[in-house]
GROMACS .gro file of C-alpha atoms in nm:
model
  209
    1MET     CA    1  17.146   4.076  17.064
    2SER     CA    2  16.868   4.299  17.025
    3PHE     CA    3  16.993   4.499  17.320
    4PHE     CA    4  17.332   4.569  17.144
    5ILE     CA    5  17.143   4.655  16.821
    6THR     CA    6  16.935   4.919  17.024
    7VAL     CA    7  17.256   5.061  17.177
    8TYR     CA    8  17.434   5.075  16.839
    9GLN     CA    9  17.129   5.248  16.693
   10PHE     CA   10  17.124   5.493  16.985
   11LEU     CA   11  17.487   5.574  16.954
   12PHE     CA   12  17.514   5.586  16.577
   13PRO     CA   13  17.478   5.955  16.529
   14ARG     CA   14  17.752   6.020  16.788
   15TYR     CA   15  17.962   5.776  16.595
   16SER     CA   16  17.931   5.945  16.266
   17ASN     CA   17  18.008   6.275  16.397
   18LEU     CA   18  18.320   6.143  16.587
   19ALA     CA   19  18.440   5.937  16.289
   20CYS     CA   20  18.614   6.245  16.115
   21PRO     CA   21  18.797   6.350  16.424
   22LEU     CA   22  18.891   6.009  16.522
   23LEU     CA   23  19.032   5.925  16.188
   24MET     CA   24  19.236   6.264  16.199
   25ILE     CA   25  19.392   6.167  16.523
   26LEU     CA   26  19.482   5.840  16.399
   27PHE     CA   27  19.630   5.965  16.078
   28PHE     CA   28  19.845   6.223  16.256
   29PHE     CA   29  19.984   5.972  16.504
   30ILE     CA   30  20.082   5.757  16.222
   31LEU     CA   31  20.260   6.050  16.065
   32ASP     CA   32  20.446   6.118  16.383
   33GLU     CA   33  20.572   5.786  16.374
   34VAL     CA   34  20.684   5.772  16.020
   35TYR     CA   35  20.775   6.148  15.979
   36PHE     CA   36  20.746   6.411  16.256
   37HIS     CA   37  20.906   6.214  16.535
   38ASP     CA   38  20.785   6.482  16.790
   39ARG     CA   39  20.460   6.423  16.993
   40LYS     CA   40  20.429   6.779  17.097
   41LYS     CA   41  20.441   6.888  16.760
   42THR     CA   42  20.184   6.612  16.632
   43LEU     CA   43  19.930   6.729  16.925
   44LEU     CA   44  19.950   7.093  16.798
   45TYR     CA   45  19.897   6.982  16.442
   46ILE     CA   46  19.591   6.758  16.565
   47PHE     CA   47  19.450   7.078  16.729
   48PHE     CA   48  19.471   7.252  16.407
   49ALA     CA   49  19.345   6.974  16.191
   50ILE     CA   50  19.026   6.953  16.421
   51TYR     CA   51  18.988   7.320  16.378
   52LEU     CA   52  19.011   7.297  16.000
   53VAL     CA   53  18.757   7.004  16.030
   54PHE     CA   54  18.533   7.255  16.198
   55VAL     CA   55  18.587   7.511  15.915
   56TYR     CA   56  18.489   7.254  15.662
   57ARG     CA   57  18.195   7.162  15.830
   58VAL     CA   58  18.055   7.494  15.899
   59THR     CA   59  18.137   7.612  15.530
   60GLY     CA   60  17.928   7.308  15.417
   61LEU     CA   61  18.198   7.188  15.181
   62PRO     CA   62  18.119   6.875  14.977
   63ASP     CA   63  18.290   6.532  15.006
   64SER     CA   64  18.357   6.274  14.738
   65LEU     CA   65  18.015   6.106  14.772
   66HIS     CA   66  17.829   6.428  14.770
   67ILE     CA   67  17.925   6.647  14.500
   68THR     CA   68  17.672   6.856  14.294
   69PHE     CA   69  17.769   7.133  14.041
   70ARG     CA   70  17.538   7.410  14.146
   71PRO     CA   71  17.743   7.742  14.111
   72ARG     CA   72  17.593   8.068  14.254
   73PHE     CA   73  17.812   8.396  14.272
   74GLN     CA   74  17.818   8.712  14.443
   75LEU     CA   75  18.143   8.868  14.300
   76ILE     CA   76  18.084   9.231  14.396
   77PRO     CA   77  18.287   9.349  14.694
   78PHE     CA   78  18.093   9.486  14.986
   79TYR     CA   79  17.750   9.435  14.821
   80GLY     CA   80  17.491   9.368  15.074
   81ILE     CA   81  17.756   9.341  15.356
   82ILE     CA   82  17.566   9.562  15.584
   83ASP     CA   83  17.232   9.355  15.562
   84ASP     CA   84  17.452   9.038  15.614
   85ALA     CA   85  17.652   9.188  15.912
   86PHE     CA   86  17.601   8.892  16.140
   87ASN     CA   87  17.727   8.645  15.894
   88CYS     CA   88  18.034   8.868  15.817
   89ALA     CA   89  18.095   8.894  16.183
   90LEU     CA   90  18.091   8.508  16.209
   91ASN     CA   91  18.329   8.479  15.910
   92ILE     CA   92  18.572   8.697  16.081
   93PHE     CA   93  18.552   8.516  16.410
   94MET     CA   94  18.584   8.183  16.225
   95PHE     CA   95  18.915   8.260  16.072
   96ILE     CA   96  19.078   8.425  16.388
   97PRO     CA   97  19.211   8.096  16.503
   98PHE     CA   98  19.345   8.039  16.149
   99GLY     CA   99  19.579   8.346  16.164
  100PHE     CA  100  19.668   8.255  16.533
  101PHE     CA  101  19.758   7.886  16.448
  102ILE     CA  102  19.954   7.941  16.117
  103THR     CA  103  20.174   8.238  16.298
  104THR     CA  104  20.237   8.046  16.594
  105LEU     CA  105  20.310   7.706  16.438
  106TRP     CA  106  20.508   7.788  16.135
  107ARG     CA  107  20.781   8.077  16.173
  108ASP     CA  108  20.782   8.135  15.784
  109PHE     CA  109  20.409   8.290  15.844
  110PHE     CA  110  20.535   8.521  16.109
  111SER     CA  111  20.457   8.833  15.905
  112CYS     CA  112  20.151   9.030  15.826
  113LYS     CA  113  20.175   8.983  15.463
  114ASN     CA  114  20.221   8.618  15.465
  115VAL     CA  115  19.919   8.562  15.694
  116ILE     CA  116  19.697   8.778  15.490
  117LEU     CA  117  19.783   8.606  15.164
  118THR     CA  118  19.758   8.256  15.322
  119SER     CA  119  19.415   8.356  15.488
  120MET     CA  120  19.288   8.480  15.154
  121GLY     CA  121  19.417   8.173  14.969
  122PHE     CA  122  19.258   7.935  15.203
  123SER     CA  123  18.919   8.136  15.193
  124PHE     CA  124  18.945   8.136  14.803
  125PHE     CA  125  18.975   7.745  14.817
  126ILE     CA  126  18.665   7.727  15.036
  127GLU     CA  127  18.469   7.948  14.825
  128ILE     CA  128  18.574   7.759  14.494
  129MET     CA  129  18.482   7.425  14.677
  130GLN     CA  130  18.138   7.580  14.733
  131ILE     CA  131  18.062   7.564  14.376
  132PHE     CA  132  18.021   7.202  14.395
  133CYS     CA  133  17.751   7.212  14.688
  134PRO     CA  134  17.448   7.427  14.718
  135ARG     CA  135  17.618   7.733  14.871
  136LEU     CA  136  17.688   8.092  14.747
  137THR     CA  137  18.027   8.166  14.647
  138ASP     CA  138  18.070   8.527  14.766
  139ILE     CA  139  18.347   8.756  14.753
  140ASN     CA  140  18.259   8.915  15.079
  141ASP     CA  141  18.327   8.598  15.271
  142VAL     CA  142  18.693   8.610  15.129
  143LEU     CA  143  18.723   8.957  15.267
  144THR     CA  144  18.586   8.893  15.615
  145ASN     CA  145  18.795   8.565  15.646
  146THR     CA  146  19.103   8.753  15.559
  147ILE     CA  147  19.018   9.014  15.821
  148GLY     CA  148  18.972   8.736  16.077
  149GLY     CA  149  19.313   8.571  15.972
  150PHE     CA  150  19.485   8.935  16.012
  151LEU     CA  151  19.321   8.960  16.367
  152GLY     CA  152  19.451   8.612  16.449
  153PHE     CA  153  19.807   8.721  16.364
  154CYS     CA  154  19.778   9.012  16.578
  155LEU     CA  155  19.684   8.788  16.862
  156ALA     CA  156  19.956   8.568  16.789
  157ARG     CA  157  20.206   8.830  16.785
  158ILE     CA  158  20.099   8.909  17.145
  159PHE     CA  159  20.102   8.552  17.249
  160THR     CA  160  20.444   8.475  17.114
  161LYS     CA  161  20.612   8.759  17.328
  162THR     CA  162  20.469   8.601  17.639
  163GLU     CA  163  20.525   8.242  17.523
  164PRO     CA  164  20.853   8.253  17.318
  165LYS     CA  165  20.900   7.885  17.416
  166LEU     CA  166  20.657   7.779  17.171
  167PHE     CA  167  20.924   7.802  16.882
  168ARG     CA  168  21.154   7.569  17.043
  169SER     CA  169  21.010   7.290  16.821
  170GLU     CA  170  21.096   7.293  16.473
  171PHE     CA  171  20.787   7.355  16.257
  172LYS     CA  172  20.888   7.299  15.906
  173LYS     CA  173  20.698   7.496  15.615
  174ARG     CA  174  20.634   7.192  15.408
  175GLU     CA  175  20.457   7.037  15.702
  176CYS     CA  176  20.193   7.309  15.678
  177LEU     CA  177  20.117   7.165  15.334
  178LEU     CA  178  20.106   6.803  15.487
  179VAL     CA  179  19.863   6.920  15.748
  180PHE     CA  180  19.626   7.086  15.498
  181GLY     CA  181  19.649   6.785  15.271
  182THR     CA  182  19.594   6.512  15.514
  183THR     CA  183  19.309   6.692  15.664
  184PHE     CA  184  19.139   6.743  15.343
  185SER     CA  185  19.207   6.397  15.207
  186VAL     CA  186  19.061   6.244  15.523
  187LEU     CA  187  18.742   6.470  15.512
  188PHE     CA  188  18.699   6.448  15.125
  189PHE     CA  189  18.784   6.086  15.057
  190ILE     CA  190  18.806   5.867  15.363
  191ASN     CA  191  18.555   5.993  15.616
  192PRO     CA  192  18.242   5.974  15.379
  193ILE     CA  193  18.328   5.611  15.305
  194VAL     CA  194  18.361   5.531  15.674
  195VAL     CA  195  18.028   5.719  15.742
  196ARG     CA  196  17.863   5.526  15.463
  197PHE     CA  197  17.980   5.212  15.614
  198LEU     CA  198  17.844   5.290  15.951
  199VAL     CA  199  17.504   5.392  15.770
  200ASP     CA  200  17.508   5.036  15.601
  201VAL     CA  201  17.570   4.859  15.928
  202ARG     CA  202  17.295   5.050  16.094
  203ILE     CA  203  17.046   4.958  15.815
  204MET     CA  204  17.148   4.588  15.832
  205LEU     CA  205  17.112   4.586  16.203
  206SER     CA  206  16.768   4.739  16.173
  207GLY     CA  207  16.677   4.465  15.944
  208ILE     CA  208  16.794   4.214  16.189
  209HIS     CA  209  16.617   4.366  16.464
   0.00000   0.00000   0.00000
């Protein structure tokens, strides 16, 4: 028994980090069975959802068990952007996949205007959520994220000319909201409960050991 407890305690950090991606995959396969009925589409949506998980993690967004109201704002466009050039570059690179995904997955976003507005809207959502965690809400992040989304759009336009078969699946616009909603719900509500359960199990096993 002590051997299995030791193994669990060793693997726990890996379990807790994998909990969210595994939950995401599970929920999307359930959606495939009841709604999408298209395994190829579902796999592409899973890739996009896991990318969104990465964005949520990098930006430090809170979950339902870790909300703290600590608003900090920087609302002057381009203020300090040169001194913070490295972080701005990271913001741009982080949103390139976003612009690429929404352009290639949903034909309704196959325009520069729509991708820019969607990238800006998603970035605004992130910055608003950061009010509820110890992070700075910075207008420069919105600007640089939007630039990244635009660059992703440019790459997608090149890609879709060489791989036109990508659009043979019917990617519905309302499914975009479903992907975003499912990902956020798992991250904000379900994953913290699962991780808390894993923590409790680890504490209980430590007491037994």
